Amino acid sequence: MAKVWSKRFDNTLNPFIEKFNASIGFDRKLILEDLDCSIAHAKMLGKTKVLSSTETLQIINGLKTIKLEYLEGKFFPNPPSEDIHYCIEEKLISLIGEAGKKLHTGRSRNDQVGTDIRLWLRKEIDNLEILLTDLQKSFFYLAKSNIYTLIPGYTHMQRAQPLSLAHHLLAYLEMFQRDRERFKEVRSRVNTSPLGAAALAGTKIKIDRNFTAAELGFENIYKNSVDAVSDRDFCIEFVSASAIAMSHLSKISEEIILWVTDEFSFAKLTDKCATGSSLMPQKKNPDVPELIRGKTGRVYGHLQALLTMVKGVPLAYNKDFQEDKEPIFDTADTISSCIKALTILISEGIEFNIENLSYSVENDFSNATDLADYLVGKNVPFRTAYQVVGEIVKYCSERKILFKHLKIDEFKRFHPDFNQDVFLDLQPHNVVKARTSEGGTGFTQVEKEVNNWEKKLLL
Ligand code: ARG
């Protein structure tokens, strides 16, 4: 197939270089966005009378035919077209002839590709908003039914203080909420139209940028044509927001992987989300969270790739930018499939081992702070109380016993203000219940938060 620029060149491209240069293998994903972008552009050229009404109609109908043929599986963008933009233009010319050659008036592939990616990303972000909300709902239901279930809370991966399991799960709802907000902010910058910036300088053809922007649902237009075709910040922002969201998915995945080990036994995987081993008959593997954890690295890699892609690239469009597509495509595919998989895992893939959870919080020193706070309640300075409890922990550890096994006289030997009621304060349920500070794990606080989420998620 002759290149559009063939008249300017004496020789044809080296076949390897032709393939090296092409992006059709991946940017065909933008076909619907490219068609929409062209339809809006043609409408605008009709309105400004650059095209006659017959030409406008011919072009728009031609583009709609291509869309239909594609949706019916009768047309698929393929080499030898270099990219999706040439591919559609070539197909249009083959369908409608001369009028098709007028479509590219007053635009460049530079503003065109920028428009296509933004339309595609906007759609993906809208889809992620739905997926993240569904994920939040799955966590919400699990939390709601586990307000009074206790789980050891950890810092440094060492038992720290017991938590309401709901409180632990609601922490993830907060993270996913921030993810939604981040994507919303990214969306507002994605939703700015570069169309009409042409190659880099604008055009002397009579165009109406606000018209195409409105046709395509953009909220704004770029104010500077050079910036319009050079900006890839929004791609980086999208992958960055995705990378942060993936870190949250990876964090809960890691927790689930730990929880279902024999060593922790806090939960088990149902058969719907676990896989067996090809060799060891006893195994039930947490492949789903492991895959999510593993795929997080891909998204981090894409972020690095994009940051490096724009670094040191002079204004304006440079072919380096063709490398923006695969990272954002793969990021969107990866994060959406991971969110879906995690939603299924949380909804039907995991069962908590309540008995073992309560055994865990009853048989450790995670009530040590409460022992100190007991003395604080008797007006003992915290630092003194802390040291007293440190001595008690040492005493118990040496004897391989817990606080609850001590006699009241033994307690009194460490501090005279200990009384019989200390045993009540040490019970894990009471330990959690007493954390009534705002945002704490106390049951009343958690109930309040569950109610807030119920309203926020419109359940
Ligand atoms: N396939 C190209 C890309 O994705 C389209 C824009 C090409 N523009 C140019 N001036 N060569 O970036």
PDB file of N, CA and C in Angstrom, residues 371 374-375 378 388 392 395-396 401-426:
ATOM      1  N   LEU A 371      -3.536  -2.549  79.947  1.00  0.00           N
ATOM      2  CA  LEU A 371      -3.101  -2.730  81.336  1.00  0.00           C
ATOM      3  C   LEU A 371      -2.472  -1.429  81.828  1.00  0.00           C
ATOM      4  N   TYR A 374      -5.084   1.149  82.299  1.00  0.00           N
ATOM      5  CA  TYR A 374      -5.825   0.898  83.546  1.00  0.00           C
ATOM      6  C   TYR A 374      -5.210   1.730  84.674  1.00  0.00           C
ATOM      7  N   LEU A 375      -3.869   1.663  84.744  1.00  0.00           N
ATOM      8  CA  LEU A 375      -3.167   2.432  85.800  1.00  0.00           C
ATOM      9  C   LEU A 375      -3.284   3.936  85.548  1.00  0.00           C
ATOM     10  N   LYS A 378      -6.002   5.291  87.084  1.00  0.00           N
ATOM     11  CA  LYS A 378      -5.842   5.475  88.542  1.00  0.00           C
ATOM     12  C   LYS A 378      -4.866   6.613  88.822  1.00  0.00           C
ATOM     13  N   VAL A 388       5.833  -0.357  84.451  1.00  0.00           N
ATOM     14  CA  VAL A 388       5.272  -1.406  85.318  1.00  0.00           C
ATOM     15  C   VAL A 388       4.805  -2.575  84.458  1.00  0.00           C
ATOM     16  N   ILE A 392       5.725  -6.616  84.065  1.00  0.00           N
ATOM     17  CA  ILE A 392       4.747  -7.725  84.152  1.00  0.00           C
ATOM     18  C   ILE A 392       4.868  -8.640  82.929  1.00  0.00           C
ATOM     19  N   TYR A 395       7.823 -10.837  83.406  1.00  0.00           N
ATOM     20  CA  TYR A 395       7.499 -11.835  84.437  1.00  0.00           C
ATOM     21  C   TYR A 395       6.667 -12.971  83.843  1.00  0.00           C
ATOM     22  N   CYS A 396       5.625 -12.587  83.082  1.00  0.00           N
ATOM     23  CA  CYS A 396       4.727 -13.597  82.482  1.00  0.00           C
ATOM     24  C   CYS A 396       5.463 -14.414  81.420  1.00  0.00           C
ATOM     25  N   ILE A 401       3.165 -17.606  80.808  1.00  0.00           N
ATOM     26  CA  ILE A 401       1.750 -17.385  81.134  1.00  0.00           C
ATOM     27  C   ILE A 401       1.314 -16.030  80.583  1.00  0.00           C
ATOM     28  N   LEU A 402       0.036 -15.773  80.689  1.00  0.00           N
ATOM     29  CA  LEU A 402      -0.523 -14.493  80.188  1.00  0.00           C
ATOM     30  C   LEU A 402      -1.001 -13.667  81.370  1.00  0.00           C
ATOM     31  N   PHE A 403      -1.370 -12.371  81.121  1.00  0.00           N
ATOM     32  CA  PHE A 403      -1.858 -11.507  82.211  1.00  0.00           C
ATOM     33  C   PHE A 403      -3.031 -12.150  82.961  1.00  0.00           C
ATOM     34  N   LYS A 404      -3.908 -12.744  82.171  1.00  0.00           N
ATOM     35  CA  LYS A 404      -5.133 -13.267  82.788  1.00  0.00           C
ATOM     36  C   LYS A 404      -4.849 -14.425  83.765  1.00  0.00           C
ATOM     37  N   HIS A 405      -3.669 -15.025  83.670  1.00  0.00           N
ATOM     38  CA  HIS A 405      -3.331 -16.135  84.579  1.00  0.00           C
ATOM     39  C   HIS A 405      -2.765 -15.656  85.929  1.00  0.00           C
ATOM     40  N   LEU A 406      -2.471 -14.359  86.029  1.00  0.00           N
ATOM     41  CA  LEU A 406      -1.904 -13.831  87.284  1.00  0.00           C
ATOM     42  C   LEU A 406      -2.981 -13.707  88.355  1.00  0.00           C
ATOM     43  N   LYS A 407      -2.563 -13.890  89.596  1.00  0.00           N
ATOM     44  CA  LYS A 407      -3.473 -13.640  90.733  1.00  0.00           C
ATOM     45  C   LYS A 407      -3.437 -12.140  91.010  1.00  0.00           C
ATOM     46  N   ILE A 408      -4.488 -11.610  91.642  1.00  0.00           N
ATOM     47  CA  ILE A 408      -4.522 -10.177  91.926  1.00  0.00           C
ATOM     48  C   ILE A 408      -3.356  -9.758  92.840  1.00  0.00           C
ATOM     49  N   ASP A 409      -2.950 -10.674  93.739  1.00  0.00           N
ATOM     50  CA  ASP A 409      -1.811 -10.346  94.622  1.00  0.00           C
ATOM     51  C   ASP A 409      -0.515 -10.161  93.823  1.00  0.00           C
ATOM     52  N   GLU A 410      -0.399 -10.978  92.793  1.00  0.00           N
ATOM     53  CA  GLU A 410       0.805 -10.837  91.954  1.00  0.00           C
ATOM     54  C   GLU A 410       0.796  -9.469  91.255  1.00  0.00           C
ATOM     55  N   PHE A 411      -0.400  -9.100  90.733  1.00  0.00           N
ATOM     56  CA  PHE A 411      -0.529  -7.773  90.112  1.00  0.00           C
ATOM     57  C   PHE A 411      -0.119  -6.680  91.095  1.00  0.00           C
ATOM     58  N   LYS A 412      -0.631  -6.818  92.320  1.00  0.00           N
ATOM     59  CA  LYS A 412      -0.386  -5.774  93.326  1.00  0.00           C
ATOM     60  C   LYS A 412       1.097  -5.627  93.673  1.00  0.00           C
ATOM     61  N   ARG A 413       1.830  -6.745  93.496  1.00  0.00           N
ATOM     62  CA  ARG A 413       3.265  -6.665  93.764  1.00  0.00           C
ATOM     63  C   ARG A 413       3.959  -5.690  92.795  1.00  0.00           C
ATOM     64  N   PHE A 414       3.365  -5.597  91.562  1.00  0.00           N
ATOM     65  CA  PHE A 414       3.945  -4.673  90.574  1.00  0.00           C
ATOM     66  C   PHE A 414       3.448  -3.243  90.787  1.00  0.00           C
ATOM     67  N   HIS A 415       2.177  -3.118  91.225  1.00  0.00           N
ATOM     68  CA  HIS A 415       1.643  -1.787  91.532  1.00  0.00           C
ATOM     69  C   HIS A 415       0.420  -1.934  92.439  1.00  0.00           C
ATOM     70  N   PRO A 416       0.406  -1.158  93.541  1.00  0.00           N
ATOM     71  CA  PRO A 416      -0.686  -1.325  94.526  1.00  0.00           C
ATOM     72  C   PRO A 416      -2.068  -0.924  94.000  1.00  0.00           C
ATOM     73  N   ASP A 417      -2.115  -0.134  92.914  1.00  0.00           N
ATOM     74  CA  ASP A 417      -3.424   0.338  92.429  1.00  0.00           C
ATOM     75  C   ASP A 417      -4.198  -0.691  91.612  1.00  0.00           C
ATOM     76  N   PHE A 418      -3.585  -1.837  91.333  1.00  0.00           N
ATOM     77  CA  PHE A 418      -4.323  -2.881  90.612  1.00  0.00           C
ATOM     78  C   PHE A 418      -5.414  -3.452  91.513  1.00  0.00           C
ATOM     79  N   ASN A 419      -6.612  -3.596  90.996  1.00  0.00           N
ATOM     80  CA  ASN A 419      -7.720  -4.224  91.716  1.00  0.00           C
ATOM     81  C   ASN A 419      -8.337  -5.317  90.858  1.00  0.00           C
ATOM     82  N   GLN A 420      -9.300  -6.031  91.450  1.00  0.00           N
ATOM     83  CA  GLN A 420      -9.940  -7.161  90.774  1.00  0.00           C
ATOM     84  C   GLN A 420     -10.513  -6.785  89.391  1.00  0.00           C
ATOM     85  N   ASP A 421     -11.008  -5.532  89.246  1.00  0.00           N
ATOM     86  CA  ASP A 421     -11.649  -5.128  87.978  1.00  0.00           C
ATOM     87  C   ASP A 421     -10.663  -5.079  86.802  1.00  0.00           C
ATOM     88  N   VAL A 422      -9.371  -5.219  87.090  1.00  0.00           N
ATOM     89  CA  VAL A 422      -8.401  -5.212  85.990  1.00  0.00           C
ATOM     90  C   VAL A 422      -8.667  -6.367  85.012  1.00  0.00           C
ATOM     91  N   PHE A 423      -9.156  -7.497  85.577  1.00  0.00           N
ATOM     92  CA  PHE A 423      -9.391  -8.675  84.718  1.00  0.00           C
ATOM     93  C   PHE A 423     -10.439  -8.394  83.655  1.00  0.00           C
ATOM     94  N   LEU A 424     -11.418  -7.549  83.992  1.00  0.00           N
ATOM     95  CA  LEU A 424     -12.448  -7.174  83.005  1.00  0.00           C
ATOM     96  C   LEU A 424     -11.829  -6.350  81.881  1.00  0.00           C
ATOM     97  N   ASP A 425     -10.990  -5.396  82.281  1.00  0.00           N
ATOM     98  CA  ASP A 425     -10.360  -4.516  81.283  1.00  0.00           C
ATOM     99  C   ASP A 425      -9.476  -5.295  80.322  1.00  0.00           C
ATOM    100  N   LEU A 426      -8.984  -6.449  80.774  1.00  0.00           N
ATOM    101  CA  LEU A 426      -8.051  -7.215  79.955  1.00  0.00           C
ATOM    102  C   LEU A 426      -8.736  -8.088  78.895  1.00  0.00           C
TER     103      LEU A 426
END
